[in-house]
Amino acid sequence: MGNKLNDPIARLMGLRYKSHPWHGLDIGDNAPESVMAFIEMVPTDTVKYEVDKVSGYLKIDRPQKYSNVIPALYGFLPQTYCGDSVGEYCSEQSGKPGIKGDADPLDICILTEKSISHGDIIAEVRPIGGFRMIDGNEADDKIIAVLINDATYGQFTDIKCMPDVIVDRLKHYFLTYKDMPGLDRQAEITHTYGVEEAHEVISRSMNDYKTRFENLEDILKHV
């Protein structure tokens, strides 16, 4: 199954119905070097939003319990899935056995100088690296990308060239936004990886998606 679902029928359906952000949007012909991302949240959001997997609409997940807000645009890559291949790669690179994919689309965080007022939009971005995040025994990678042609961040091609303060701010958010009083933290970031590993994770998530949703009936159960 290619990136375009049931094309050209999907094109005709798109004229009548809004595409499902996970299954109906195209990650892009140049993936993983450049990708189309669906943005769920922006830095001004005080409530955590995420796409409802059945309807495709944004839903309120939970209010942010503390004052920390996401320091960049946040969303996921359409037609990706963190399954066996993503989990195996995380195990290999971290040295932690038995890691599984978290069964969600691949998360992405996008750096831009522009002030974007709301989510539920798409953007063409260029991955430059990522965080190898493990939550419990599940791979929960966070791809870091820049908005293409962004005046400030568009010049960066690898997270290794990014100022430490920017990377540390992102890392701090992802390590603390799930914290609950009285509970031990289960999430950890074992590595910050560069652009080549980001491409590998994206490619594996695309292949995991094809494996998980190779039949149209499987896709229709989730839209």
mmCIF file of N, CA, C and O in Angstrom, residues 56-158:
data_model
loop_
_atom_site.group_PDB
_atom_site.id
_atom_site.type_symbol
_atom_site.label_atom_id
_atom_site.label_comp_id
_atom_site.label_asym_id
_atom_site.label_seq_id
_atom_site.Cartn_x
_atom_site.Cartn_y
_atom_site.Cartn_z
ATOM 1 N N GLY A 56 -11.199 11.572 14.156
ATOM 2 C CA GLY A 56 -10.245 12.465 13.514
ATOM 3 C C GLY A 56 -10.322 13.897 14.003
ATOM 4 O O GLY A 56 -9.530 14.736 13.594
ATOM 5 N N TYR A 57 -11.269 14.191 14.903
ATOM 6 C CA TYR A 57 -11.376 15.542 15.458
ATOM 7 C C TYR A 57 -10.424 15.701 16.645
ATOM 8 O O TYR A 57 -10.106 14.726 17.343
ATOM 9 N N LEU A 58 -9.994 16.954 16.888
ATOM 10 C CA LEU A 58 -9.213 17.225 18.086
ATOM 11 C C LEU A 58 -10.102 17.087 19.309
ATOM 12 O O LEU A 58 -11.237 17.566 19.320
ATOM 13 N N LYS A 59 -9.585 16.447 20.340
ATOM 14 C CA LYS A 59 -10.331 16.330 21.585
ATOM 15 C C LYS A 59 -9.468 16.845 22.741
ATOM 16 O O LYS A 59 -8.234 16.874 22.650
ATOM 17 N N ILE A 60 -10.113 17.260 23.808
ATOM 18 C CA ILE A 60 -9.404 17.697 24.997
ATOM 19 C C ILE A 60 -8.933 16.465 25.756
ATOM 20 O O ILE A 60 -9.740 15.638 26.174
ATOM 21 N N ASP A 61 -7.624 16.352 25.919
ATOM 22 C CA ASP A 61 -7.070 15.218 26.658
ATOM 23 C C ASP A 61 -7.065 15.528 28.139
ATOM 24 O O ASP A 61 -7.628 14.804 28.945
ATOM 25 N N ARG A 62 -6.435 16.647 28.507
ATOM 26 C CA ARG A 62 -6.422 17.070 29.908
ATOM 27 C C ARG A 62 -5.876 18.486 29.990
ATOM 28 O O ARG A 62 -5.082 18.901 29.162
ATOM 29 N N PRO A 63 -6.288 19.237 31.016
ATOM 30 C CA PRO A 63 -5.675 20.544 31.252
ATOM 31 C C PRO A 63 -4.216 20.368 31.668
ATOM 32 O O PRO A 63 -3.861 19.351 32.279
ATOM 33 N N GLN A 64 -3.374 21.316 31.318
ATOM 34 C CA GLN A 64 -2.001 21.292 31.808
ATOM 35 C C GLN A 64 -2.032 21.589 33.304
ATOM 36 O O GLN A 64 -2.547 22.610 33.733
ATOM 37 N N LYS A 65 -1.481 20.672 34.106
ATOM 38 C CA LYS A 65 -1.593 20.804 35.557
ATOM 39 C C LYS A 65 -0.619 21.834 36.118
ATOM 40 O O LYS A 65 -0.820 22.349 37.208
ATOM 41 N N TYR A 66 0.440 22.120 35.374
ATOM 42 C CA TYR A 66 1.430 23.059 35.863
ATOM 43 C C TYR A 66 1.627 24.162 34.835
ATOM 44 O O TYR A 66 1.052 24.153 33.756
ATOM 45 N N SER A 67 2.499 25.121 35.174
ATOM 46 C CA SER A 67 2.660 26.290 34.320
ATOM 47 C C SER A 67 3.495 26.012 33.076
ATOM 48 O O SER A 67 3.547 26.849 32.170
ATOM 49 N N ASN A 68 4.180 24.849 33.031
ATOM 50 C CA ASN A 68 5.001 24.574 31.859
ATOM 51 C C ASN A 68 4.110 24.339 30.635
ATOM 52 O O ASN A 68 3.106 23.643 30.691
ATOM 53 N N VAL A 69 4.464 24.970 29.531
ATOM 54 C CA VAL A 69 3.729 24.818 28.281
ATOM 55 C C VAL A 69 4.688 24.295 27.233
ATOM 56 O O VAL A 69 5.912 24.494 27.324
ATOM 57 N N ILE A 70 4.146 23.662 26.235
ATOM 58 C CA ILE A 70 5.000 23.105 25.193
ATOM 59 C C ILE A 70 5.723 24.241 24.472
ATOM 60 O O ILE A 70 5.107 25.234 24.081
ATOM 61 N N PRO A 71 7.030 24.157 24.324
ATOM 62 C CA PRO A 71 7.794 25.280 23.780
ATOM 63 C C PRO A 71 7.872 25.316 22.257
ATOM 64 O O PRO A 71 8.640 26.104 21.708
ATOM 65 N N ALA A 72 7.109 24.491 21.588
ATOM 66 C CA ALA A 72 7.141 24.456 20.123
ATOM 67 C C ALA A 72 5.834 23.844 19.625
ATOM 68 O O ALA A 72 5.017 23.366 20.412
ATOM 69 N N LEU A 73 5.625 23.864 18.324
ATOM 70 C CA LEU A 73 4.463 23.194 17.748
ATOM 71 C C LEU A 73 4.594 21.695 17.967
ATOM 72 O O LEU A 73 5.693 21.145 17.912
ATOM 73 N N TYR A 74 3.461 21.032 18.187
ATOM 74 C CA TYR A 74 3.514 19.609 18.515
ATOM 75 C C TYR A 74 2.390 18.871 17.807
ATOM 76 O O TYR A 74 1.257 19.340 17.746
ATOM 77 N N GLY A 75 2.715 17.716 17.263
ATOM 78 C CA GLY A 75 1.708 16.913 16.587
ATOM 79 C C GLY A 75 2.250 15.543 16.230
ATOM 80 O O GLY A 75 3.028 14.952 16.984
ATOM 81 N N PHE A 76 1.871 15.048 15.057
ATOM 82 C CA PHE A 76 2.303 13.707 14.653
ATOM 83 C C PHE A 76 2.427 13.628 13.146
ATOM 84 O O PHE A 76 1.998 14.529 12.413
ATOM 85 N N LEU A 77 3.003 12.542 12.679
ATOM 86 C CA LEU A 77 3.179 12.317 11.249
ATOM 87 C C LEU A 77 2.082 11.380 10.737
ATOM 88 O O LEU A 77 1.925 10.274 11.264
ATOM 89 N N PRO A 78 1.314 11.811 9.739
ATOM 90 C CA PRO A 78 0.264 10.959 9.184
ATOM 91 C C PRO A 78 0.839 9.666 8.603
ATOM 92 O O PRO A 78 1.984 9.622 8.141
ATOM 93 N N GLN A 79 0.027 8.630 8.641
ATOM 94 C CA GLN A 79 0.379 7.330 8.084
ATOM 95 C C GLN A 79 1.701 6.806 8.636
ATOM 96 O O GLN A 79 2.545 6.266 7.912
ATOM 97 N N THR A 80 1.887 7.018 9.956
ATOM 98 C CA THR A 80 2.976 6.373 10.686
ATOM 99 C C THR A 80 2.369 5.633 11.871
ATOM 100 O O THR A 80 1.259 5.944 12.319
ATOM 101 N N TYR A 81 3.109 4.660 12.377
ATOM 102 C CA TYR A 81 2.636 3.842 13.493
ATOM 103 C C TYR A 81 3.857 3.307 14.222
ATOM 104 O O TYR A 81 4.788 2.771 13.594
ATOM 105 N N CYS A 82 3.880 3.463 15.519
ATOM 106 C CA CYS A 82 5.003 2.973 16.309
ATOM 107 C C CYS A 82 4.704 1.548 16.758
ATOM 108 O O CYS A 82 4.031 1.327 17.772
ATOM 109 N N GLY A 83 5.171 0.619 15.962
ATOM 110 C CA GLY A 83 4.899 -0.790 16.199
ATOM 111 C C GLY A 83 6.167 -1.578 16.472
ATOM 112 O O GLY A 83 7.107 -1.080 17.106
ATOM 113 N N ASP A 84 6.223 -2.812 15.958
ATOM 114 C CA ASP A 84 7.326 -3.721 16.271
ATOM 115 C C ASP A 84 8.681 -3.187 15.815
ATOM 116 O O ASP A 84 9.667 -3.272 16.552
ATOM 117 N N SER A 85 8.740 -2.640 14.599
ATOM 118 C CA SER A 85 10.020 -2.192 14.065
ATOM 119 C C SER A 85 10.577 -1.008 14.843
ATOM 120 O O SER A 85 11.773 -0.948 15.139
ATOM 121 N N VAL A 86 9.709 -0.064 15.193
ATOM 122 C CA VAL A 86 10.140 1.084 15.998
ATOM 123 C C VAL A 86 10.591 0.620 17.374
ATOM 124 O O VAL A 86 11.622 1.074 17.898
ATOM 125 N N GLY A 87 9.851 -0.297 17.980
ATOM 126 C CA GLY A 87 10.219 -0.820 19.292
ATOM 127 C C GLY A 87 11.543 -1.564 19.270
ATOM 128 O O GLY A 87 12.379 -1.401 20.166
ATOM 129 N N GLU A 88 11.754 -2.374 18.242
ATOM 130 C CA GLU A 88 13.006 -3.129 18.122
ATOM 131 C C GLU A 88 14.198 -2.195 17.963
ATOM 132 O O GLU A 88 15.262 -2.414 18.564
ATOM 133 N N TYR A 89 14.022 -1.143 17.175
ATOM 134 C CA TYR A 89 15.117 -0.192 16.982
ATOM 135 C C TYR A 89 15.446 0.528 18.284
ATOM 136 O O TYR A 89 16.613 0.735 18.623
ATOM 137 N N CYS A 90 14.430 0.886 19.033
ATOM 138 C CA CYS A 90 14.635 1.526 20.331
ATOM 139 C C CYS A 90 15.395 0.601 21.274
ATOM 140 O O CYS A 90 16.305 1.037 21.994
ATOM 141 N N SER A 91 15.038 -0.682 21.272
ATOM 142 C CA SER A 91 15.742 -1.657 22.109
ATOM 143 C C SER A 91 17.205 -1.759 21.719
ATOM 144 O O SER A 91 18.106 -1.774 22.576
ATOM 145 N N GLU A 92 17.452 -1.842 20.405
ATOM 146 C CA GLU A 92 18.826 -1.971 19.915
ATOM 147 C C GLU A 92 19.677 -0.771 20.312
ATOM 148 O O GLU A 92 20.811 -0.913 20.773
ATOM 149 N N GLN A 93 19.134 0.420 20.139
ATOM 150 C CA GLN A 93 19.908 1.634 20.354
ATOM 151 C C GLN A 93 20.048 1.984 21.835
ATOM 152 O O GLN A 93 21.036 2.599 22.242
ATOM 153 N N SER A 94 19.074 1.601 22.643
ATOM 154 C CA SER A 94 19.121 1.940 24.068
ATOM 155 C C SER A 94 19.739 0.844 24.926
ATOM 156 O O SER A 94 20.134 1.099 26.072
ATOM 157 N N GLY A 95 19.793 -0.374 24.377
ATOM 158 C CA GLY A 95 20.295 -1.501 25.155
ATOM 159 C C GLY A 95 19.296 -2.029 26.155
ATOM 160 O O GLY A 95 19.636 -2.819 27.030
ATOM 161 N N LYS A 96 18.032 -1.606 26.019
ATOM 162 C CA LYS A 96 16.980 -2.058 26.924
ATOM 163 C C LYS A 96 16.117 -3.093 26.206
ATOM 164 O O LYS A 96 15.460 -2.776 25.226
ATOM 165 N N PRO A 97 16.094 -4.335 26.665
ATOM 166 C CA PRO A 97 15.342 -5.379 25.966
ATOM 167 C C PRO A 97 13.832 -5.235 26.163
ATOM 168 O O PRO A 97 13.364 -4.642 27.142
ATOM 169 N N GLY A 98 13.091 -5.778 25.212
ATOM 170 C CA GLY A 98 11.645 -5.889 25.362
ATOM 171 C C GLY A 98 10.863 -4.611 25.161
ATOM 172 O O GLY A 98 9.712 -4.523 25.580
ATOM 173 N N ILE A 99 11.457 -3.624 24.485
ATOM 174 C CA ILE A 99 10.733 -2.372 24.242
ATOM 175 C C ILE A 99 9.751 -2.568 23.085
ATOM 176 O O ILE A 99 10.099 -3.140 22.049
ATOM 177 N N LYS A 100 8.538 -2.079 23.256
ATOM 178 C CA LYS A 100 7.522 -2.144 22.216
ATOM 179 C C LYS A 100 7.181 -0.739 21.737
ATOM 180 O O LYS A 100 7.373 0.241 22.460
ATOM 181 N N GLY A 101 6.649 -0.649 20.531
ATOM 182 C CA GLY A 101 6.120 0.629 20.077
ATOM 183 C C GLY A 101 4.865 0.967 20.865
ATOM 184 O O GLY A 101 4.172 0.075 21.363
ATOM 185 N N ASP A 102 4.546 2.258 20.965
ATOM 186 C CA ASP A 102 3.408 2.660 21.802
ATOM 187 C C ASP A 102 2.067 2.607 21.074
ATOM 188 O O ASP A 102 1.045 3.035 21.617
ATOM 189 N N ALA A 103 2.061 2.079 19.836
ATOM 190 C CA ALA A 103 0.823 1.881 19.064
ATOM 191 C C ALA A 103 0.130 3.196 18.718
ATOM 192 O O ALA A 103 -1.085 3.225 18.532
ATOM 193 N N ASP A 104 0.893 4.263 18.631
ATOM 194 C CA ASP A 104 0.376 5.566 18.215
ATOM 195 C C ASP A 104 1.133 6.036 16.984
ATOM 196 O O ASP A 104 2.209 5.513 16.670
ATOM 197 N N PRO A 105 0.601 7.056 16.283
ATOM 198 C CA PRO A 105 1.408 7.676 15.233
ATOM 199 C C PRO A 105 2.647 8.326 15.842
ATOM 200 O O PRO A 105 2.682 8.630 17.042
ATOM 201 N N LEU A 106 3.674 8.543 15.023
ATOM 202 C CA LEU A 106 4.946 9.081 15.493
ATOM 203 C C LEU A 106 4.816 10.562 15.826
ATOM 204 O O LEU A 106 4.370 11.361 14.998
ATOM 205 N N ASP A 107 5.217 10.938 17.046
ATOM 206 C CA ASP A 107 5.126 12.323 17.501
ATOM 207 C C ASP A 107 6.208 13.182 16.862
ATOM 208 O O ASP A 107 7.324 12.709 16.601
ATOM 209 N N ILE A 108 5.884 14.458 16.673
ATOM 210 C CA ILE A 108 6.857 15.386 16.106
ATOM 211 C C ILE A 108 6.694 16.753 16.749
ATOM 212 O O ILE A 108 5.582 17.181 17.053
ATOM 213 N N CYS A 109 7.827 17.407 16.987
ATOM 214 C CA CYS A 109 7.879 18.737 17.593
ATOM 215 C C CYS A 109 8.557 19.658 16.584
ATOM 216 O O CYS A 109 9.630 19.323 16.065
ATOM 217 N N ILE A 110 7.949 20.799 16.291
ATOM 218 C CA ILE A 110 8.394 21.649 15.182
ATOM 219 C C ILE A 110 8.814 23.021 15.687
ATOM 220 O O ILE A 110 8.040 23.724 16.343
ATOM 221 N N LEU A 111 10.037 23.406 15.358
ATOM 222 C CA LEU A 111 10.581 24.695 15.759
ATOM 223 C C LEU A 111 10.353 25.727 14.666
ATOM 224 O O LEU A 111 10.626 25.471 13.485
ATOM 225 N N THR A 112 9.861 26.891 15.058
ATOM 226 C CA THR A 112 9.649 27.992 14.124
ATOM 227 C C THR A 112 9.662 29.304 14.893
ATOM 228 O O THR A 112 9.314 29.346 16.079
ATOM 229 N N GLU A 113 10.081 30.381 14.219
ATOM 230 C CA GLU A 113 10.033 31.701 14.852
ATOM 231 C C GLU A 113 8.621 32.289 14.794
ATOM 232 O O GLU A 113 8.304 33.230 15.518
ATOM 233 N N LYS A 114 7.774 31.741 13.958
ATOM 234 C CA LYS A 114 6.435 32.290 13.768
ATOM 235 C C LYS A 114 5.524 31.946 14.941
ATOM 236 O O LYS A 114 5.622 30.877 15.532
ATOM 237 N N SER A 115 4.615 32.845 15.244
ATOM 238 C CA SER A 115 3.618 32.598 16.275
ATOM 239 C C SER A 115 2.373 32.017 15.610
ATOM 240 O O SER A 115 1.647 32.713 14.900
ATOM 241 N N ILE A 116 2.142 30.727 15.821
ATOM 242 C CA ILE A 116 0.992 30.032 15.257
ATOM 243 C C ILE A 116 -0.089 29.995 16.330
ATOM 244 O O ILE A 116 0.144 29.533 17.442
ATOM 245 N N SER A 117 -1.274 30.482 16.005
ATOM 246 C CA SER A 117 -2.282 30.716 17.038
ATOM 247 C C SER A 117 -3.098 29.492 17.417
ATOM 248 O O SER A 117 -3.714 29.471 18.481
ATOM 249 N N HIS A 118 -3.135 28.476 16.577
ATOM 250 C CA HIS A 118 -3.974 27.312 16.892
ATOM 251 C C HIS A 118 -3.465 26.085 16.160
ATOM 252 O O HIS A 118 -2.709 26.192 15.176
ATOM 253 N N GLY A 119 -3.889 24.921 16.637
ATOM 254 C CA GLY A 119 -3.546 23.677 15.983
ATOM 255 C C GLY A 119 -4.589 23.290 14.948
ATOM 256 O O GLY A 119 -5.272 24.144 14.400
ATOM 257 N N ASP A 120 -4.676 21.974 14.673
ATOM 258 C CA ASP A 120 -5.585 21.453 13.650
ATOM 259 C C ASP A 120 -5.198 21.977 12.274
ATOM 260 O O ASP A 120 -6.054 22.335 11.464
ATOM 261 N N ILE A 121 -3.883 22.036 12.020
ATOM 262 C CA ILE A 121 -3.358 22.484 10.730
ATOM 263 C C ILE A 121 -2.231 21.545 10.316
ATOM 264 O O ILE A 121 -1.732 20.755 11.127
ATOM 265 N N ILE A 122 -1.820 21.642 9.062
ATOM 266 C CA ILE A 122 -0.702 20.842 8.572
ATOM 267 C C ILE A 122 0.442 21.766 8.178
ATOM 268 O O ILE A 122 0.227 22.942 7.846
ATOM 269 N N ALA A 123 1.662 21.239 8.219
ATOM 270 C CA ALA A 123 2.834 22.038 7.884
ATOM 271 C C ALA A 123 3.900 21.129 7.291
ATOM 272 O O ALA A 123 4.098 19.997 7.759
ATOM 273 N N GLU A 124 4.602 21.643 6.284
ATOM 274 C CA GLU A 124 5.719 20.906 5.702
ATOM 275 C C GLU A 124 6.969 21.223 6.510
ATOM 276 O O GLU A 124 7.330 22.395 6.682
ATOM 277 N N VAL A 125 7.620 20.189 7.025
ATOM 278 C CA VAL A 125 8.746 20.383 7.939
ATOM 279 C C VAL A 125 9.905 19.469 7.555
ATOM 280 O O VAL A 125 9.739 18.500 6.807
ATOM 281 N N ARG A 126 11.089 19.795 8.115
ATOM 282 C CA ARG A 126 12.287 18.985 7.864
ATOM 283 C C ARG A 126 12.814 18.431 9.182
ATOM 284 O O ARG A 126 13.244 19.196 10.056
ATOM 285 N N PRO A 127 12.781 17.117 9.365
ATOM 286 C CA PRO A 127 13.313 16.517 10.594
ATOM 287 C C PRO A 127 14.819 16.758 10.715
ATOM 288 O O PRO A 127 15.562 16.671 9.725
ATOM 289 N N ILE A 128 15.272 17.047 11.956
ATOM 290 C CA ILE A 128 16.697 17.279 12.190
ATOM 291 C C ILE A 128 17.238 16.397 13.318
ATOM 292 O O ILE A 128 18.430 16.426 13.603
ATOM 293 N N GLY A 129 16.388 15.623 13.967
ATOM 294 C CA GLY A 129 16.835 14.767 15.053
ATOM 295 C C GLY A 129 15.659 14.294 15.882
ATOM 296 O O GLY A 129 14.518 14.299 15.407
ATOM 297 N N GLY A 130 15.941 13.893 17.117
ATOM 298 C CA GLY A 130 14.848 13.433 17.962
ATOM 299 C C GLY A 130 15.319 12.997 19.331
ATOM 300 O O GLY A 130 16.517 12.932 19.616
ATOM 301 N N PHE A 131 14.348 12.710 20.182
ATOM 302 C CA PHE A 131 14.600 12.164 21.519
ATOM 303 C C PHE A 131 14.175 10.705 21.543
ATOM 304 O O PHE A 131 13.054 10.379 21.127
ATOM 305 N N ARG A 132 15.065 9.855 22.026
ATOM 306 C CA ARG A 132 14.682 8.451 22.248
ATOM 307 C C ARG A 132 14.024 8.383 23.619
ATOM 308 O O ARG A 132 14.680 8.211 24.637
ATOM 309 N N MET A 133 12.722 8.517 23.622
ATOM 310 C CA MET A 133 11.971 8.542 24.871
ATOM 311 C C MET A 133 11.318 7.180 25.101
ATOM 312 O O MET A 133 10.752 6.591 24.175
ATOM 313 N N ILE A 134 11.431 6.679 26.318
ATOM 314 C CA ILE A 134 10.842 5.396 26.698
ATOM 315 C C ILE A 134 9.891 5.654 27.851
ATOM 316 O O ILE A 134 10.282 6.236 28.869
ATOM 317 N N ASP A 135 8.656 5.255 27.693
ATOM 318 C CA ASP A 135 7.622 5.453 28.712
ATOM 319 C C ASP A 135 7.157 4.079 29.170
ATOM 320 O O ASP A 135 6.447 3.381 28.445
ATOM 321 N N GLY A 136 7.575 3.694 30.364
ATOM 322 C CA GLY A 136 7.339 2.317 30.795
ATOM 323 C C GLY A 136 8.247 1.399 29.993
ATOM 324 O O GLY A 136 9.462 1.527 30.031
ATOM 325 N N ASN A 137 7.649 0.507 29.206
ATOM 326 C CA ASN A 137 8.445 -0.335 28.315
ATOM 327 C C ASN A 137 8.098 -0.054 26.855
ATOM 328 O O ASN A 137 8.284 -0.913 25.987
ATOM 329 N N GLU A 138 7.604 1.167 26.579
ATOM 330 C CA GLU A 138 7.170 1.519 25.237
ATOM 331 C C GLU A 138 8.024 2.629 24.638
ATOM 332 O O GLU A 138 8.351 3.608 25.319
ATOM 333 N N ALA A 139 8.361 2.481 23.358
ATOM 334 C CA ALA A 139 9.066 3.525 22.628
ATOM 335 C C ALA A 139 8.106 4.670 22.341
ATOM 336 O O ALA A 139 7.023 4.457 21.803
ATOM 337 N N ASP A 140 8.512 5.875 22.711
ATOM 338 C CA ASP A 140 7.671 7.061 22.540
ATOM 339 C C ASP A 140 8.536 8.180 21.949
ATOM 340 O O ASP A 140 8.622 9.277 22.501
ATOM 341 N N ASP A 141 9.187 7.860 20.816
ATOM 342 C CA ASP A 141 10.117 8.806 20.196
ATOM 343 C C ASP A 141 9.455 10.141 19.899
ATOM 344 O O ASP A 141 8.280 10.201 19.517
ATOM 345 N N LYS A 142 10.235 11.212 20.059
ATOM 346 C CA LYS A 142 9.804 12.566 19.711
ATOM 347 C C LYS A 142 10.745 13.084 18.624
ATOM 348 O O LYS A 142 11.910 13.389 18.888
ATOM 349 N N ILE A 143 10.244 13.142 17.402
ATOM 350 C CA ILE A 143 11.036 13.695 16.310
ATOM 351 C C ILE A 143 11.067 15.220 16.433
ATOM 352 O O ILE A 143 10.045 15.854 16.702
ATOM 353 N N ILE A 144 12.237 15.812 16.257
ATOM 354 C CA ILE A 144 12.402 17.259 16.285
ATOM 355 C C ILE A 144 12.608 17.724 14.844
ATOM 356 O O ILE A 144 13.424 17.160 14.107
ATOM 357 N N ALA A 145 11.856 18.748 14.450
ATOM 358 C CA ALA A 145 11.918 19.232 13.071
ATOM 359 C C ALA A 145 11.893 20.752 13.057
ATOM 360 O O ALA A 145 11.615 21.403 14.070
ATOM 361 N N VAL A 146 12.206 21.321 11.899
ATOM 362 C CA VAL A 146 12.110 22.769 11.706
ATOM 363 C C VAL A 146 11.131 23.036 10.573
ATOM 364 O O VAL A 146 11.001 22.238 9.629
ATOM 365 N N LEU A 147 10.433 24.148 10.683
ATOM 366 C CA LEU A 147 9.534 24.563 9.611
ATOM 367 C C LEU A 147 10.374 24.941 8.402
ATOM 368 O O LEU A 147 11.324 25.726 8.510
ATOM 369 N N ILE A 148 10.057 24.371 7.263
ATOM 370 C CA ILE A 148 10.839 24.634 6.052
ATOM 371 C C ILE A 148 10.765 26.114 5.701
ATOM 372 O O ILE A 148 9.705 26.732 5.739
ATOM 373 N N ASN A 149 11.940 26.684 5.395
ATOM 374 C CA ASN A 149 12.114 28.101 5.023
ATOM 375 C C ASN A 149 11.885 29.053 6.197
ATOM 376 O O ASN A 149 11.740 30.267 5.980
ATOM 377 N N ASP A 150 11.861 28.524 7.423
ATOM 378 C CA ASP A 150 11.741 29.405 8.576
ATOM 379 C C ASP A 150 12.981 30.289 8.671
ATOM 380 O O ASP A 150 14.117 29.810 8.532
ATOM 381 N N ALA A 151 12.775 31.580 8.941
ATOM 382 C CA ALA A 151 13.878 32.543 8.910
ATOM 383 C C ALA A 151 14.919 32.262 9.992
ATOM 384 O O ALA A 151 16.118 32.497 9.783
ATOM 385 N N THR A 152 14.477 31.759 11.147
ATOM 386 C CA THR A 152 15.391 31.520 12.255
ATOM 387 C C THR A 152 15.877 30.082 12.315
ATOM 388 O O THR A 152 17.079 29.823 12.432
ATOM 389 N N TYR A 153 14.966 29.123 12.229
ATOM 390 C CA TYR A 153 15.322 27.723 12.427
ATOM 391 C C TYR A 153 15.541 26.951 11.132
ATOM 392 O O TYR A 153 16.079 25.844 11.164
ATOM 393 N N GLY A 154 15.136 27.518 10.011
ATOM 394 C CA GLY A 154 15.230 26.797 8.743
ATOM 395 C C GLY A 154 16.634 26.439 8.329
ATOM 396 O O GLY A 154 16.845 25.530 7.522
ATOM 397 N N GLN A 155 17.622 27.127 8.880
ATOM 398 C CA GLN A 155 19.020 26.872 8.525
ATOM 399 C C GLN A 155 19.576 25.607 9.160
ATOM 400 O O GLN A 155 20.575 25.052 8.704
ATOM 401 N N PHE A 156 18.934 25.130 10.225
ATOM 402 C CA PHE A 156 19.469 23.975 10.951
ATOM 403 C C PHE A 156 19.127 22.678 10.212
ATOM 404 O O PHE A 156 17.980 22.456 9.819
ATOM 405 N N THR A 157 20.140 21.830 10.047
ATOM 406 C CA THR A 157 19.956 20.551 9.363
ATOM 407 C C THR A 157 20.148 19.361 10.290
ATOM 408 O O THR A 157 19.823 18.237 9.926
ATOM 409 N N ASP A 158 20.688 19.611 11.487
ATOM 410 C CA ASP A 158 20.910 18.531 12.453
ATOM 411 C C ASP A 158 20.792 19.115 13.852
ATOM 412 O O ASP A 158 21.311 20.208 14.117
#
